[in-house]
Backbone as JSON Lines, residues from 0, in Angstrom:
{"i":0,"aa":"M","n":[-29.38,12.27,3.85],"ca":[-28.29,12.24,2.9],"c":[-27.06,12.89,3.53]}
{"i":1,"aa":"M","n":[-25.93,12.21,3.44],"ca":[-24.69,12.74,3.98],"c":[-23.92,13.46,2.9]}
{"i":2,"aa":"V","n":[-23.34,14.59,3.26],"ca":[-22.54,15.35,2.33],"c":[-21.1,15.28,2.79]}
{"i":3,"aa":"A","n":[-20.2,14.85,1.92],"ca":[-18.79,14.75,2.27],"c":[-18.15,16.13,2.12]}
{"i":4,"aa":"V","n":[-17.58,16.63,3.2],"ca":[-16.93,17.93,3.2],"c":[-15.52,17.75,3.72]}
{"i":5,"aa":"P","n":[-14.52,18.2,2.98],"ca":[-13.17,18.09,3.5],"c":[-13.03,18.89,4.78]}
{"i":6,"aa":"Q","n":[-12.49,18.27,5.81],"ca":[-12.41,18.93,7.1],"c":[-11.0,18.82,7.65]}
{"i":7,"aa":"D","n":[-10.63,19.8,8.45],"ca":[-9.35,19.73,9.11],"c":[-9.47,18.75,10.27]}
{"i":8,"aa":"P","n":[-8.37,18.23,10.78],"ca":[-8.42,17.22,11.84],"c":[-9.12,17.68,13.12]}
{"i":9,"aa":"D","n":[-9.0,18.96,13.47],"ca":[-9.64,19.46,14.69],"c":[-11.16,19.41,14.58]}
{"i":10,"aa":"T","n":[-11.69,19.81,13.43],"ca":[-13.14,19.77,13.23],"c":[-13.64,18.34,13.23]}
{"i":11,"aa":"R","n":[-12.91,17.47,12.57],"ca":[-13.3,16.06,12.54],"c":[-13.29,15.47,13.95]}
{"i":12,"aa":"R","n":[-12.27,15.81,14.73],"ca":[-12.17,15.33,16.1],"c":[-13.35,15.83,16.94]}
{"i":13,"aa":"A","n":[-13.74,17.09,16.75],"ca":[-14.87,17.66,17.5],"c":[-16.18,16.96,17.14]}
{"i":14,"aa":"I","n":[-16.38,16.68,15.86],"ca":[-17.61,16.01,15.42],"c":[-17.67,14.6,16.0]}
{"i":15,"aa":"R","n":[-16.54,13.89,15.97],"ca":[-16.53,12.53,16.51],"c":[-16.78,12.52,18.02]}
{"i":16,"aa":"A","n":[-16.19,13.47,18.74],"ca":[-16.4,13.54,20.19],"c":[-17.87,13.86,20.49]}
{"i":17,"aa":"F","n":[-18.45,14.76,19.72],"ca":[-19.86,15.09,19.91],"c":[-20.74,13.88,19.63]}
{"i":18,"aa":"A","n":[-20.43,13.15,18.57],"ca":[-21.23,11.98,18.22],"c":[-21.12,10.9,19.31]}
{"i":19,"aa":"R","n":[-19.92,10.71,19.86],"ca":[-19.75,9.71,20.92],"c":[-20.58,10.06,22.15]}
{"i":20,"aa":"A","n":[-20.66,11.34,22.44],"ca":[-21.35,11.76,23.66],"c":[-22.87,11.87,23.5]}
{"i":21,"aa":"H","n":[-23.34,12.26,22.32],"ca":[-24.76,12.59,22.16],"c":[-25.53,11.69,21.2]}
{"i":22,"aa":"H","n":[-24.93,10.62,20.69],"ca":[-25.62,9.77,19.72],"c":[-26.82,9.08,20.37]}
{"i":23,"aa":"P","n":[-27.93,8.97,19.65],"ca":[-29.13,8.32,20.22],"c":[-28.9,6.86,20.63]}
{"i":24,"aa":"D","n":[-27.97,6.18,20.01],"ca":[-27.7,4.79,20.38],"c":[-27.07,4.65,21.76]}
{"i":25,"aa":"V","n":[-26.47,5.73,22.26],"ca":[-25.86,5.68,23.6],"c":[-26.68,6.49,24.61]}
{"i":26,"aa":"G","n":[-27.92,6.77,24.27],"ca":[-28.82,7.42,25.21],"c":[-29.01,8.91,25.0]}
{"i":27,"aa":"G","n":[-28.5,9.47,23.91],"ca":[-28.67,10.89,23.65],"c":[-30.01,11.2,23.01]}
{"i":28,"aa":"D","n":[-30.36,12.47,23.04],"ca":[-31.63,12.92,22.44],"c":[-31.43,13.06,20.93]}
{"i":29,"aa":"P","n":[-32.26,12.44,20.09],"ca":[-32.08,12.51,18.64],"c":[-32.16,13.93,18.08]}
{"i":30,"aa":"E","n":[-33.03,14.76,18.64],"ca":[-33.17,16.13,18.13],"c":[-31.93,16.96,18.46]}
{"i":31,"aa":"V","n":[-31.41,16.8,19.68],"ca":[-30.2,17.52,20.08],"c":[-29.02,17.05,19.24]}
{"i":32,"aa":"F","n":[-28.96,15.75,19.0],"ca":[-27.89,15.18,18.19],"c":[-27.91,15.75,16.77]}
{"i":33,"aa":"A","n":[-29.08,15.76,16.13],"ca":[-29.2,16.26,14.76],"c":[-28.86,17.75,14.68]}
{"i":34,"aa":"A","n":[-29.35,18.53,15.65],"ca":[-29.08,19.97,15.65],"c":[-27.6,20.26,15.88]}
{"i":35,"aa":"G","n":[-27.0,19.56,16.82],"ca":[-25.59,19.78,17.11],"c":[-24.69,19.36,15.96]}
{"i":36,"aa":"L","n":[-25.02,18.25,15.34],"ca":[-24.23,17.77,14.21],"c":[-24.34,18.74,13.03]}
{"i":37,"aa":"A","n":[-25.53,19.25,12.78],"ca":[-25.71,20.23,11.7],"c":[-24.92,21.5,11.98]}
{"i":38,"aa":"E","n":[-24.91,21.91,13.24],"ca":[-24.18,23.12,13.62],"c":[-22.67,22.91,13.44]}
{"i":39,"aa":"L","n":[-22.16,21.77,13.85],"ca":[-20.73,21.5,13.69],"c":[-20.35,21.4,12.22]}
{"i":40,"aa":"R","n":[-21.18,20.77,11.42],"ca":[-20.87,20.66,9.99],"c":[-20.98,22.01,9.29]}
{"i":41,"aa":"A","n":[-21.91,22.84,9.71],"ca":[-22.03,24.16,9.1],"c":[-20.83,25.02,9.46]}
{"i":42,"aa":"G","n":[-20.32,24.87,10.67],"ca":[-19.13,25.61,11.08],"c":[-17.9,25.19,10.3]}
{"i":43,"aa":"A","n":[-17.87,23.94,9.86],"ca":[-16.72,23.43,9.12],"c":[-16.68,24.0,7.71]}
{"i":44,"aa":"T","n":[-17.84,24.33,7.13],"ca":[-17.87,24.8,5.74],"c":[-18.04,26.32,5.65]}
{"i":45,"aa":"R","n":[-17.96,27.01,6.76],"ca":[-18.22,28.44,6.74],"c":[-17.24,29.19,5.84]}
{"i":46,"aa":"D","n":[-15.94,28.89,5.94],"ca":[-14.94,29.62,5.17],"c":[-14.53,28.86,3.91]}
{"i":47,"aa":"R","n":[-15.42,28.06,3.39],"ca":[-15.11,27.21,2.24],"c":[-14.81,28.02,0.98]}
{"i":48,"aa":"Y","n":[-15.47,29.13,0.77],"ca":[-15.32,29.9,-0.45],"c":[-14.56,31.21,-0.24]}
{"i":49,"aa":"D","n":[-13.71,31.25,0.76],"ca":[-12.96,32.47,1.03],"c":[-11.67,32.58,0.24]}
{"i":50,"aa":"A","n":[-11.32,31.57,-0.52],"ca":[-10.08,31.6,-1.29],"c":[-10.21,32.6,-2.44]}
{"i":51,"aa":"P","n":[-9.1,33.23,-2.84],"ca":[-9.18,34.18,-3.95],"c":[-9.48,33.46,-5.26]}
{"i":52,"aa":"V","n":[-10.12,34.17,-6.15],"ca":[-10.46,33.62,-7.46],"c":[-9.28,33.88,-8.39]}
{"i":53,"aa":"V","n":[-8.8,32.84,-9.03],"ca":[-7.67,32.97,-9.95],"c":[-8.17,32.69,-11.36]}
{"i":54,"aa":"V","n":[-7.96,33.66,-12.25],"ca":[-8.38,33.51,-13.63],"c":[-7.14,33.17,-14.45]}
{"i":55,"aa":"V","n":[-7.2,32.06,-15.16],"ca":[-6.07,31.6,-15.96],"c":[-6.38,31.88,-17.42]}
{"i":56,"aa":"H","n":[-5.48,32.59,-18.07],"ca":[-5.65,32.89,-19.5],"c":[-5.1,31.74,-20.3]}
{"i":57,"aa":"R","n":[-5.9,31.18,-21.17],"ca":[-5.46,30.12,-22.06],"c":[-5.61,30.6,-23.49]}
{"i":58,"aa":"P","n":[-4.59,30.36,-24.28],"ca":[-4.69,30.78,-25.69],"c":[-5.79,30.01,-26.4]}
{"i":59,"aa":"R","n":[-6.48,30.69,-27.3],"ca":[-7.57,30.08,-28.05],"c":[-7.18,29.98,-29.51]}
{"i":60,"aa":"G","n":[-8.03,29.34,-30.26],"ca":[-7.8,29.23,-31.7],"c":[-6.66,28.29,-32.01]}
{"i":61,"aa":"I","n":[-5.96,28.59,-33.1],"ca":[-4.88,27.71,-33.56],"c":[-3.72,27.73,-32.57]}
{"i":62,"aa":"R","n":[-3.47,28.87,-31.92],"ca":[-2.39,28.94,-30.92],"c":[-2.71,28.05,-29.72]}
{"i":63,"aa":"G","n":[-3.97,28.04,-29.3],"ca":[-4.37,27.19,-28.19],"c":[-4.26,25.71,-28.54]}
{"i":64,"aa":"L","n":[-4.66,25.39,-29.76],"ca":[-4.57,24.01,-30.22],"c":[-3.1,23.56,-30.26]}
{"i":65,"aa":"A","n":[-2.23,24.41,-30.78],"ca":[-0.81,24.08,-30.83],"c":[-0.24,23.94,-29.42]}
{"i":66,"aa":"H","n":[-0.66,24.79,-28.52],"ca":[-0.2,24.74,-27.13],"c":[-0.63,23.43,-26.46]}
{"i":67,"aa":"R","n":[-1.89,23.06,-26.63],"ca":[-2.38,21.81,-26.04],"c":[-1.69,20.6,-26.65]}
{"i":68,"aa":"F","n":[-1.44,20.63,-27.97],"ca":[-0.75,19.53,-28.61],"c":[0.68,19.4,-28.09]}
{"i":69,"aa":"R","n":[1.37,20.53,-27.93],"ca":[2.73,20.53,-27.4],"c":[2.77,19.95,-25.99]}
{"i":70,"aa":"D","n":[1.84,20.34,-25.14],"ca":[1.76,19.81,-23.78],"c":[1.47,18.31,-23.78]}
{"i":71,"aa":"W","n":[0.54,17.89,-24.63],"ca":[0.19,16.47,-24.71],"c":[1.4,15.65,-25.15]}
{"i":72,"aa":"R","n":[2.11,16.16,-26.15],"ca":[3.28,15.43,-26.65],"c":[4.39,15.38,-25.61]}
{"i":73,"aa":"A","n":[4.58,16.45,-24.85],"ca":[5.6,16.47,-23.8],"c":[5.25,15.46,-22.71]}
{"i":74,"aa":"R","n":[3.96,15.34,-22.38],"ca":[3.55,14.36,-21.37],"c":[3.76,12.94,-21.86]}
{"i":75,"aa":"R","n":[3.54,12.7,-23.13],"ca":[3.71,11.35,-23.68],"c":[5.16,10.94,-23.74]}
{"i":76,"aa":"T","n":[6.07,11.87,-24.0],"ca":[7.49,11.53,-24.13],"c":[8.22,11.56,-22.8]}
{"i":77,"aa":"R","n":[7.57,12.06,-21.78],"ca":[8.17,12.11,-20.45],"c":[8.28,10.7,-19.88]}
{"i":78,"aa":"P","n":[9.38,10.38,-19.19],"ca":[9.48,9.04,-18.59],"c":[8.44,8.88,-17.46]}
{"i":79,"aa":"P","n":[8.03,7.66,-17.16],"ca":[7.03,7.46,-16.12],"c":[7.55,7.86,-14.74]}
{"i":80,"aa":"R","n":[6.64,8.3,-13.88],"ca":[7.02,8.72,-12.53],"c":[7.19,7.51,-11.61]}
{"i":81,"aa":"V","n":[6.63,6.39,-11.99],"ca":[6.69,5.2,-11.17],"c":[7.73,4.25,-11.75]}
{"i":82,"aa":"R","n":[8.5,3.64,-10.88],"ca":[9.52,2.7,-11.37],"c":[8.97,1.32,-11.5]}
């Protein structure tokens, strides 16, 4: 199973170069290929959760309902972004 992970261009380039050089279809060892690919993908997701946690306060109850209605109505009356 393949897992899609957003990657920066350098990591993607490194994975593609590794695959070109070590893929079993071009004569590479399947075990080395699988281990190397897993290592490169693990390195790409290492700092995935390092971003700060931002807590957004949203009004609840009748004030929250009024706020959401106001936002919805403003979006509906706004002109379209596409011409």
